[in-house]
Coordinates of C-alpha atoms in Angstrom, one line a residue:
M1 CA 13.3 12.4 -42.9
T2 CA 10.0 10.5 -43.3
P3 CA 9.6 7.5 -41.0
D4 CA 9.8 4.2 -42.8
P5 CA 7.4 1.6 -41.3
T6 CA 9.6 -1.2 -42.8
R7 CA 12.6 -0.2 -40.7
P8 CA 12.6 -1.9 -37.3
A9 CA 13.4 1.3 -35.3
D10 CA 10.7 3.3 -37.0
A11 CA 8.2 0.4 -36.7
A12 CA 9.0 0.2 -32.9
A13 CA 8.6 3.9 -32.5
A14 CA 5.3 3.8 -34.3
A15 CA 4.1 0.9 -32.2
A16 CA 5.1 2.8 -29.0
A17 CA 3.3 5.9 -30.2
A18 CA 0.2 3.9 -31.0
A19 CA 0.2 2.2 -27.6
A20 CA 0.6 5.6 -25.8
A21 CA -2.3 7.0 -27.8
A22 CA -4.5 4.0 -26.9
T23 CA -3.5 4.4 -23.3
D24 CA -4.3 8.1 -23.3
D25 CA -7.7 7.4 -25.0
A26 CA -8.5 4.9 -22.2
R27 CA -7.4 7.5 -19.6
Y28 CA -9.7 10.1 -21.2
L29 CA -12.6 7.7 -20.9
A30 CA -11.8 7.2 -17.2
L31 CA -11.6 10.9 -16.8
K32 CA -15.0 11.4 -18.5
T33 CA -16.7 8.8 -16.2
R34 CA -14.7 10.0 -13.1
D35 CA -13.8 6.4 -12.4
A36 CA -12.4 6.3 -8.8
R37 CA -10.5 3.0 -9.6
F38 CA -8.0 5.1 -11.5
D39 CA -7.5 7.8 -8.8
G40 CA -3.8 8.5 -8.4
S41 CA -2.9 6.1 -11.3
F42 CA -2.6 9.1 -13.6
F43 CA -3.1 12.9 -13.7
T44 CA -4.5 15.1 -16.4
G45 CA -2.9 18.4 -17.4
V46 CA -5.2 20.8 -19.2
T47 CA -3.3 23.0 -21.6
S48 CA -6.0 25.7 -21.7
T49 CA -5.7 26.3 -18.0
S50 CA -2.2 25.0 -17.1
I51 CA -3.9 23.0 -14.2
Y52 CA -3.6 19.3 -13.6
C53 CA -6.3 17.2 -12.0
R54 CA -7.2 13.8 -10.6
P55 CA -9.4 11.5 -12.7
V56 CA -12.2 12.0 -10.1
C57 CA -12.2 15.8 -10.4
A58 CA -15.7 17.3 -10.5
V59 CA -15.0 20.1 -12.9
R60 CA -16.3 20.1 -16.4
T61 CA -14.5 17.6 -18.5
P62 CA -11.9 19.3 -20.8
R63 CA -11.8 18.7 -24.5
R64 CA -9.6 15.7 -25.5
E65 CA -7.2 17.9 -27.5
N66 CA -6.5 20.0 -24.5
C67 CA -5.5 17.0 -22.3
R68 CA -2.0 15.7 -21.5
F69 CA -1.7 12.6 -19.3
F70 CA 1.0 12.0 -16.7
D71 CA 1.7 9.0 -14.5
L72 CA 2.9 11.1 -11.6
A73 CA 2.1 14.5 -10.1
A74 CA 5.8 15.4 -10.3
Q75 CA 5.7 14.9 -14.1
A76 CA 2.8 17.2 -14.5
E77 CA 4.5 19.9 -12.4
S78 CA 7.7 19.5 -14.3
A79 CA 5.8 20.1 -17.5
G80 CA 4.5 23.4 -16.1
F81 CA 1.1 22.5 -14.7
R82 CA -0.2 23.6 -11.3
P83 CA -2.4 21.4 -9.0
C84 CA -6.1 21.8 -9.0
L85 CA -7.5 23.5 -5.9
R86 CA -10.7 21.6 -6.2
C87 CA -9.8 18.0 -6.6
R88 CA -6.5 18.5 -4.7
P89 CA -4.0 16.0 -6.2
E90 CA -2.3 15.7 -2.8
L91 CA -5.3 13.6 -1.6
A92 CA -4.9 10.9 -4.2
P93 CA -3.4 7.5 -3.4
Q94 CA 0.1 6.9 -4.6
S95 CA 0.8 4.9 -7.7
L96 CA 3.0 1.9 -6.8
I97 CA 4.4 -0.3 -9.6
W98 CA 5.8 -3.7 -8.6
S99 CA 5.2 -5.9 -11.6
N100 CA 8.4 -5.0 -13.4
Q101 CA 11.3 -6.8 -11.8
D102 CA 14.4 -5.7 -13.8
A103 CA 17.3 -4.2 -11.9
S104 CA 16.7 -0.5 -12.8
S105 CA 13.0 -0.7 -11.9
I106 CA 13.9 -2.2 -8.5
L107 CA 16.4 0.6 -7.9
L108 CA 13.8 3.1 -9.0
R109 CA 11.2 1.7 -6.5
Q110 CA 13.8 1.8 -3.7
A111 CA 14.7 5.4 -4.5
I112 CA 11.0 6.5 -4.6
A113 CA 10.4 4.7 -1.3
L114 CA 13.2 6.7 0.3
L115 CA 12.0 10.0 -1.3
D116 CA 8.5 9.3 -0.1
A117 CA 9.6 9.0 3.5
P118 CA 9.1 12.5 5.1
E119 CA 12.1 11.9 7.4
N120 CA 14.3 12.1 4.3
W121 CA 12.8 15.4 3.1
S122 CA 14.9 17.8 5.2
E123 CA 16.8 20.2 2.9
S124 CA 20.6 19.9 3.1
G125 CA 21.5 21.2 -0.3
S126 CA 20.4 19.4 -3.5
G127 CA 23.8 17.9 -4.2
A128 CA 24.2 16.5 -0.7
Q129 CA 20.7 15.1 -0.7
M130 CA 21.2 13.2 -3.9
A131 CA 24.6 12.0 -2.8
Q132 CA 23.1 10.6 0.4
L133 CA 20.3 8.9 -1.5
S134 CA 22.7 7.4 -4.0
A135 CA 24.9 6.1 -1.2
R136 CA 21.9 4.4 0.5
L137 CA 21.2 2.6 -2.8
G138 CA 24.9 1.8 -3.6
I139 CA 25.0 3.7 -6.9
T140 CA 26.3 7.0 -8.1
D141 CA 24.1 10.1 -8.2
R142 CA 24.7 10.2 -12.0
H143 CA 23.3 6.7 -12.4
L144 CA 20.3 7.7 -10.1
R145 CA 19.5 10.6 -12.3
R146 CA 19.8 8.4 -15.4
I147 CA 17.3 5.9 -14.0
F148 CA 14.8 8.6 -13.1
S149 CA 15.2 10.2 -16.5
A150 CA 14.8 6.9 -18.4
H151 CA 11.7 5.7 -16.5
L152 CA 9.9 8.9 -15.4
G153 CA 11.4 11.7 -17.5
I154 CA 12.1 13.8 -14.4
S155 CA 15.0 14.1 -12.0
P156 CA 14.9 12.8 -8.4
L157 CA 15.0 16.3 -7.1
Q158 CA 11.9 17.2 -9.1
Y159 CA 10.1 14.2 -7.7
L160 CA 11.2 15.2 -4.1
Q161 CA 10.2 18.8 -4.5
T162 CA 6.7 17.9 -5.7
R163 CA 6.3 15.6 -2.7
R164 CA 7.3 18.4 -0.3
L165 CA 5.1 21.0 -1.9
L166 CA 2.0 18.8 -2.1
A167 CA 2.5 17.8 1.5
A168 CA 2.7 21.5 2.4
K169 CA -0.4 22.2 0.3
Q170 CA -2.4 19.6 2.3
L171 CA -1.2 21.1 5.6
L172 CA -2.3 24.6 4.5
A173 CA -5.7 23.4 3.4
D174 CA -6.6 21.0 6.2
T175 CA -4.9 22.4 9.3
S176 CA -4.5 25.7 11.1
L177 CA -0.7 25.1 11.5
P178 CA 1.3 28.3 11.2
I179 CA 2.9 28.7 7.8
T180 CA 6.4 28.6 9.3
Q181 CA 5.6 25.2 10.9
V182 CA 4.1 24.0 7.6
A183 CA 7.4 24.8 5.9
L184 CA 9.5 23.0 8.5
A185 CA 7.1 20.0 8.6
S186 CA 7.4 19.7 4.8
G187 CA 11.2 19.5 4.8
F188 CA 12.1 23.2 4.0
R189 CA 14.9 24.8 5.8
S190 CA 13.3 28.2 6.1
L191 CA 10.1 30.1 5.5
R192 CA 11.9 32.0 2.8
S193 CA 12.9 29.0 0.8
F194 CA 9.4 27.5 1.2
N195 CA 7.7 30.7 0.0
A196 CA 10.0 30.9 -3.0
A197 CA 9.4 27.3 -4.1
F198 CA 5.7 27.5 -3.5
S199 CA 5.3 30.7 -5.5
E200 CA 7.5 29.4 -8.3
H201 CA 5.6 26.2 -8.8
Y202 CA 2.0 27.2 -8.0
A203 CA 1.9 31.0 -8.8
L204 CA 0.5 31.6 -5.3
N205 CA 2.0 32.4 -2.0
P206 CA 1.1 30.0 0.9
S207 CA -1.3 32.5 2.4
Q208 CA -3.2 32.7 -0.8
A209 CA -3.3 29.0 -1.1
R210 CA -4.8 28.7 2.4
R211 CA -7.5 31.2 1.7
S212 CA -8.4 29.7 -1.7
S213 CA -8.6 26.1 -0.4
P214 CA -12.2 24.9 -0.7
R215 CA -13.6 23.6 2.7
T216 CA -16.5 21.2 2.9
G217 CA -18.9 20.9 5.8
D218 CA -16.8 18.3 7.6
I219 CA -13.7 20.5 7.6
A220 CA -14.7 23.6 9.5
A221 CA -12.0 25.9 10.9
S222 CA -12.7 24.6 14.4
Q223 CA -11.9 21.0 13.1
S224 CA -8.8 21.8 11.1
Q225 CA -7.1 18.6 12.4
V226 CA -9.4 16.4 10.3
I227 CA -7.4 15.2 7.3
R228 CA -8.8 13.4 4.3
L229 CA -6.9 10.5 2.6
G230 CA -8.1 8.9 -0.6
W231 CA -7.9 5.3 -1.8
R232 CA -8.9 3.5 -5.0
P233 CA -12.0 1.4 -4.8
P234 CA -12.8 -1.4 -4.1
Y235 CA -11.9 -1.5 -0.4
D236 CA -13.0 -4.3 1.9
V237 CA -13.2 -2.2 5.1
G238 CA -14.8 -5.1 7.1
A239 CA -11.9 -7.4 6.3
M240 CA -9.3 -4.8 7.3
L241 CA -10.9 -3.8 10.5
G242 CA -11.8 -7.4 11.4
F243 CA -8.1 -8.3 11.1
L244 CA -7.0 -5.4 13.2
H245 CA -9.9 -5.9 15.8
S246 CA -8.8 -9.5 16.5
R247 CA -5.3 -8.3 17.3
Q248 CA -6.0 -5.0 19.1
I249 CA -4.0 -4.4 22.2
P250 CA -6.0 -3.2 25.2
G251 CA -5.0 0.3 26.4
L252 CA -3.2 1.1 23.1
E253 CA -5.9 0.9 20.5
M254 CA -9.6 0.4 19.9
V255 CA -11.0 -0.9 16.6
E256 CA -14.6 -0.5 15.8
P257 CA -15.7 -2.5 12.7
Q258 CA -19.4 -1.8 13.3
P259 CA -19.9 1.1 15.7
A260 CA -23.4 1.8 16.9
N261 CA -23.0 5.4 15.7
G262 CA -20.7 7.0 13.2
L263 CA -18.3 5.5 10.7
P264 CA -16.2 2.3 11.2
G265 CA -12.6 2.8 12.1
M266 CA -10.0 2.8 14.9
R267 CA -8.5 5.0 17.6
R268 CA -5.1 4.5 19.1
A269 CA -2.1 6.1 20.8
V270 CA 0.8 7.1 18.6
R271 CA 4.5 7.8 19.0
L272 CA 6.7 9.1 16.2
G273 CA 10.5 9.2 16.6
D274 CA 12.7 8.1 19.5
G275 CA 14.3 9.6 22.6
E276 CA 14.0 13.3 23.1
Q277 CA 12.9 13.8 19.5
A278 CA 9.8 11.6 20.0
V279 CA 6.4 13.1 19.4
T280 CA 3.3 11.5 21.0
G281 CA -0.4 11.8 20.6
W282 CA -3.5 10.0 19.4
I283 CA -5.4 9.5 16.1
D284 CA -9.0 8.6 15.2
A285 CA -9.3 7.1 11.7
R286 CA -12.8 6.6 10.1
F287 CA -13.7 5.0 6.8
D288 CA -16.0 7.0 4.6
T289 CA -16.6 4.4 1.9
P290 CA -19.0 6.3 -0.4
A291 CA -16.4 9.0 -0.7
A292 CA -13.5 6.5 -0.9
Q293 CA -11.8 8.5 1.8
L294 CA -10.3 8.0 5.3
R295 CA -11.1 10.8 7.7
L296 CA -8.1 11.1 10.0
T297 CA -8.4 13.2 13.2
V298 CA -5.1 13.8 15.0
S299 CA -4.2 15.4 18.3
D300 CA -2.7 18.9 18.1
S301 CA 0.6 17.5 19.4
L302 CA 1.0 15.5 16.1
L303 CA 0.4 18.3 13.7
P304 CA 4.1 19.3 13.4
V305 CA 4.9 15.8 12.1
L306 CA 1.7 15.3 10.1
P307 CA 3.4 14.4 6.8
A308 CA 5.2 11.5 8.5
L309 CA 2.1 10.5 10.3
I310 CA 0.0 10.5 7.1
A311 CA 2.6 8.3 5.4
R312 CA 2.3 5.8 8.2
V313 CA -1.5 5.8 8.3
R314 CA -1.5 5.2 4.5
N315 CA 0.7 2.2 5.2
L316 CA -1.3 1.0 8.1
F317 CA -4.5 0.8 6.0
D318 CA -2.8 0.1 2.7
L319 CA -4.5 3.0 1.0
D320 CA -2.2 3.1 -2.0
A321 CA -2.9 -0.5 -3.2
D322 CA -3.9 -0.8 -6.9
L323 CA -6.5 -3.6 -6.7
A324 CA -7.0 -3.7 -10.4
E325 CA -3.3 -4.6 -11.0
I326 CA -3.3 -7.1 -8.1
D327 CA -6.5 -8.8 -9.2
A328 CA -5.2 -9.2 -12.7
V329 CA -2.8 -11.8 -11.1
L330 CA -4.8 -13.2 -8.2
A331 CA -8.4 -13.2 -9.4
P332 CA -8.1 -16.6 -11.2
H333 CA -6.9 -18.3 -8.0
F334 CA -9.4 -16.9 -5.5
H335 CA -13.2 -17.2 -5.5
S336 CA -13.5 -14.0 -3.4
G337 CA -11.4 -11.4 -1.7
V338 CA -11.8 -8.5 -4.1
G339 CA -11.0 -5.3 -2.1
M340 CA -8.9 -7.0 0.6
R341 CA -5.8 -5.2 1.6
V342 CA -2.6 -6.0 3.6
P343 CA -2.7 -4.4 7.0
G344 CA 0.5 -2.4 7.7
C345 CA 1.6 -0.6 10.8
L346 CA 2.4 2.7 12.3
D347 CA 5.6 1.4 13.9
G348 CA 7.8 -1.3 12.5
F349 CA 9.4 -2.1 15.8
E350 CA 5.9 -2.7 17.3
I351 CA 5.0 -5.1 14.6
A352 CA 8.3 -7.0 15.0
V353 CA 7.7 -7.5 18.7
R354 CA 4.1 -8.5 18.1
A355 CA 5.3 -11.0 15.5
V356 CA 7.7 -12.6 18.0
L357 CA 4.9 -12.8 20.7
G358 CA 2.7 -14.5 18.1
Q359 CA 5.1 -17.3 17.3
Q360 CA 3.4 -20.7 17.6
I361 CA 0.4 -19.5 19.7
T362 CA -3.1 -18.3 18.9
V363 CA -4.0 -14.7 18.0
A364 CA -5.9 -14.3 21.2
A365 CA -2.9 -15.5 23.3
A366 CA -0.5 -13.2 21.5
R367 CA -2.9 -10.3 22.0
T368 CA -2.9 -11.0 25.8
L369 CA 0.9 -11.0 26.0
A370 CA 1.1 -7.8 23.9
G371 CA -1.4 -6.2 26.3
R372 CA 0.7 -7.2 29.4
L373 CA 3.9 -5.9 27.7
T374 CA 2.3 -2.6 26.9
Q375 CA 0.7 -2.1 30.3
H376 CA 4.0 -2.8 32.1
F377 CA 6.6 -1.1 29.8
G378 CA 4.5 1.4 27.8
A379 CA 4.4 5.1 28.9
P380 CA 1.1 6.5 29.9
L381 CA -0.7 8.9 27.6
Q382 CA -3.8 11.1 28.1
T383 CA -6.4 10.8 25.3
P384 CA -10.1 11.7 25.0
W385 CA -11.0 8.0 25.6
P386 CA -10.4 6.3 28.9
D387 CA -9.8 2.9 27.1
I388 CA -6.8 4.3 25.3
H389 CA -4.1 5.4 27.8
R390 CA -0.8 3.7 26.9
L391 CA 1.9 3.9 24.2
F392 CA 3.7 0.8 22.9
P393 CA 7.0 0.2 24.7
T394 CA 10.1 1.8 23.1
P395 CA 13.1 -0.2 21.9
L396 CA 15.1 1.2 24.8
A397 CA 12.6 0.0 27.4
L398 CA 12.5 -3.5 26.0
A399 CA 16.2 -3.7 25.5
Q400 CA 16.7 -3.0 29.2
A401 CA 13.9 -5.4 30.4
S402 CA 15.0 -8.2 32.7
D403 CA 14.4 -11.9 32.2
D404 CA 12.4 -12.0 35.5
T405 CA 10.1 -9.2 34.5
L406 CA 9.4 -10.6 31.0
G407 CA 8.9 -14.1 32.5
Q408 CA 6.4 -12.8 35.0
L409 CA 4.4 -11.5 32.0
G410 CA 4.2 -15.0 30.6
I411 CA 6.9 -14.5 27.9
V412 CA 9.0 -17.6 27.5
R413 CA 12.8 -17.4 27.5
Q414 CA 13.4 -17.9 23.7
R415 CA 11.0 -15.0 22.9
Q416 CA 12.6 -12.8 25.6
K417 CA 15.9 -13.1 23.8
A418 CA 14.3 -12.4 20.4
I419 CA 12.6 -9.3 21.7
R420 CA 15.7 -7.9 23.3
A421 CA 17.8 -8.7 20.2
I422 CA 15.3 -6.8 17.9
A423 CA 15.3 -3.9 20.3
L424 CA 19.1 -3.7 20.4
A425 CA 19.3 -4.0 16.6
V426 CA 16.9 -1.2 16.1
L427 CA 18.6 1.0 18.7
Q428 CA 22.0 0.5 17.1
G429 CA 20.7 1.0 13.6
D430 CA 21.6 -2.5 12.5
V431 CA 18.0 -3.1 11.5
R432 CA 15.6 -0.5 10.0
L433 CA 12.0 -1.5 9.9
S434 CA 10.4 0.9 7.4
P435 CA 9.0 0.6 3.8
A436 CA 12.1 2.4 2.5
E437 CA 14.3 -0.5 3.3
D438 CA 15.3 -3.4 1.0
P439 CA 13.1 -6.3 2.1
E440 CA 15.6 -9.1 1.3
T441 CA 18.5 -7.4 3.1
T442 CA 16.3 -6.6 6.1
M443 CA 14.9 -10.1 6.4
A444 CA 18.4 -11.6 6.3
A445 CA 19.4 -9.2 9.1
L446 CA 16.4 -10.3 11.1
R447 CA 17.0 -14.0 10.6
A448 CA 20.5 -13.5 12.0
L449 CA 19.0 -12.5 15.3
P450 CA 18.3 -15.2 17.9
G451 CA 14.7 -16.5 17.9
I452 CA 13.8 -15.0 14.5
G453 CA 13.1 -17.5 11.7
D454 CA 11.7 -17.3 8.2
W455 CA 8.0 -17.1 9.3
T456 CA 8.7 -14.1 11.6
S457 CA 10.9 -12.2 9.1
Q458 CA 8.3 -12.7 6.3
Y459 CA 5.5 -11.5 8.5
I460 CA 7.5 -8.4 9.4
A461 CA 8.3 -7.8 5.8
M462 CA 4.6 -8.1 4.9
R463 CA 3.4 -5.6 7.5
A464 CA 6.3 -3.4 8.5
L465 CA 8.3 -3.3 5.3
R466 CA 5.2 -3.3 3.1
W467 CA 6.7 -5.9 0.8
P468 CA 3.8 -7.1 -1.5
D469 CA 5.6 -10.4 -2.2
A470 CA 6.2 -11.6 1.3
F471 CA 5.2 -15.2 1.9
P472 CA 5.5 -17.0 5.3
A473 CA 5.7 -20.5 3.7
A474 CA 5.9 -22.3 7.0
D475 CA 2.6 -21.0 8.3
V476 CA 0.4 -23.8 9.5
A477 CA -2.9 -22.0 8.9
L478 CA -1.7 -21.3 5.3
H479 CA -1.1 -25.0 4.8
A480 CA -4.5 -25.9 6.2
A481 CA -6.3 -23.3 4.0
L482 CA -4.5 -24.7 0.9
H483 CA -5.2 -28.3 1.9
I484 CA -1.5 -29.1 2.0
P485 CA -0.7 -32.2 4.1
R486 CA 1.5 -31.8 7.1
G487 CA 5.0 -33.1 6.9
A488 CA 8.6 -32.2 6.1
S489 CA 7.6 -31.1 2.6
A490 CA 4.7 -28.8 3.6
T491 CA 6.7 -25.7 3.4
R492 CA 8.2 -26.6 0.0
N493 CA 4.7 -27.4 -1.3
A494 CA 3.4 -24.0 -0.1
L495 CA 6.3 -22.2 -1.8
A496 CA 5.6 -24.1 -5.0
A497 CA 1.9 -23.2 -4.8
S498 CA 2.7 -19.6 -4.3
Q499 CA 4.7 -19.0 -7.5
V500 CA 1.6 -18.2 -9.5
W501 CA 0.7 -15.3 -7.1
R502 CA 4.0 -13.4 -7.6
P503 CA 4.6 -10.5 -7.1
W504 CA 1.5 -10.2 -4.9
R505 CA 1.9 -13.0 -2.5
S506 CA 1.2 -10.9 0.6
Y507 CA -2.2 -10.2 -0.8
A508 CA -2.6 -13.8 -1.6
V509 CA -1.8 -14.7 2.0
M510 CA -4.5 -12.4 3.3
R511 CA -7.0 -14.0 1.0
T512 CA -5.9 -17.5 1.8
W513 CA -6.1 -16.9 5.6
A514 CA -9.7 -15.6 4.9
G515 CA -10.6 -18.8 3.2
C516 CA -10.9 -17.3 -0.3
A517 CA -8.4 -19.6 -2.2
K518 CA -9.5 -22.0 -4.8
V519 CA -8.0 -25.4 -4.1
G520 CA -8.1 -28.8 -5.8
Q521 CA -7.8 -27.3 -9.3
A522 CA -4.7 -28.3 -11.2
T523 CA -4.5 -24.9 -12.9
D524 CA -4.4 -23.0 -9.6
I525 CA -2.5 -25.0 -7.0
P526 CA 0.2 -27.5 -7.8
A527 CA -0.4 -31.0 -6.5
P528 CA 1.2 -31.5 -3.1
E529 CA 4.3 -33.7 -3.0
S530 CA 3.9 -37.0 -1.2
T531 CA 4.7 -36.8 2.5
E532 CA 5.4 -40.5 2.8

C-alpha cells in the first residue's frame, strides 16, 4: 500500500523519517569533522566492515551510504557490528539523557543506572537478574523489557551484556590483569562463559583482542595500570580542581590544579566495598585536555575491581556530562561557566559525612574537621606519596564513635548524632548513597534522620547521587550570588528563580557559586518577593 501523506498516521511516519534522516545527516557531518563534542552521543556502524566507531575515530571517513547511526553501543552490537579496535568505543563518555521527564523515561534512566553499576553485573542467570532489576524498580520484568524495546530497540540483557564486554575489552587493552580475573571483574561467572560471549560478539577470543589492541607511547607494558577515560569538550579543568582543592582532606587526598611539572589532577587513597570484602589502594588522575582524556593510574591492588573504580572516577569528575544539552538550557542565564561540571565523589558515605561537617560553617573549617576525623578514625594506607596515608573512616568506625571522642575533635553534638545516624542507616541498608538510587526517595530517607535537613540532602543528591536537578534552596551563598534579600521568603525566592534552570539545577548551582549568574534581568531571575 502506498503511503498517503494526507492521512495523519502516514504523515506522522513521514515526518519522523525525515527527522531521523536530518539527524543522521548532522551526525555524518560530525563524523566527517571528528567533532569531540559528540563523542559518546552516537556511534557509527559501517556496513562494509561490520565495525562501529566513535565520532572521533581517526580512520578514513566511510561513505555516507555505508553508515548506520546508533545512540548506544549496545544498539550497534545488537545490530551485528563489532567495536573498533582503534577508537575503542569503551573509552567514550556515556550518553545520559535527562530532559524527558515522562514516567517511562524516568524508569528507563533508573534501570540504566542500575545496569551501569558494576556491582550489579555479576551473572546469576538472565531471568533472575532481570527479576531482581524489575523488583528494585517496582515493575514486572515484562514491563521492563517493553520500556527498553520502545525507547532503545534492545532488551535490558543486551544492554547489560555490552556493558560487561566493553569493560572487559578495556581491561584487556589497558592492563596486564590475567584473563580469568578480567572475566570475573567484568561480571562473568566463569572463564568459559566469558570466552563464549566475547567470541560470539567480537569474532575474537580475549587473547587475540589483547594482542591486537593498539598501544600508544604512554601505555607501555610496564605501565599497564594507566587507564584512559574520555570526556566531551569543553571541560573547565581549573574550576573542577579548584573546587576539589579547596575541600581536600589532608592525609586522604592531594589536588594539584597547577603542578610545577606534569598534568593537573589529583591523588588520593581509595576504598571500595565494606568489611572483609573491601579493597583498598590509591589512584592518580591527570587531565590531558588536548586529548580530552583523563589518565588514571591505579595501584595493583585495585585492578580486580577496576570497572567499579572507573565508574566512580567518571562520577567524581563528571566525565559523562553533555555540556551542549546543558548549555541549551543554562546559557541564557549565565554570562560564563561553559565547561563547568558538578564534582561527584568516589564514596557516597564520605560525601554525606562531609556535608554534615560543612553545615553552617566555612569550607576551610569543614575541611579541618574532616581532616581530624580522617586522622583519628581512618585506617592507615601505604602509598607512593608521604602526604597521602589515610583512608576515610568506614560507616562502622563512625557508628561506634563515642560522643567524647567526636567532641574532642571539635564536632558539636547535633552533628555527632547526624554522623552516627547516617553511618547506621548505611550499615543497615536503609540508605544507599549511589547514582543508581532514586534521588527523591533517598533524600526523603536522609531527611528522616536527625540533623539532616533539605540543604544537606540536596547537596548529597548533587554529589553522591549524581542528580542533575538538585537544588539546595536554603543555601546562603546562593542567595547572595542571586542578590536575593535575606528573610523568611529567601528560600522560596531561590526556588522560584531556579525553575528556569530545570532539569540542570545542579549545574546552575555550580555556576552561581562561581559568580557566573546574570542577575537583575527580568527574563532571567524572577523579582524577589518582599521581605517586609
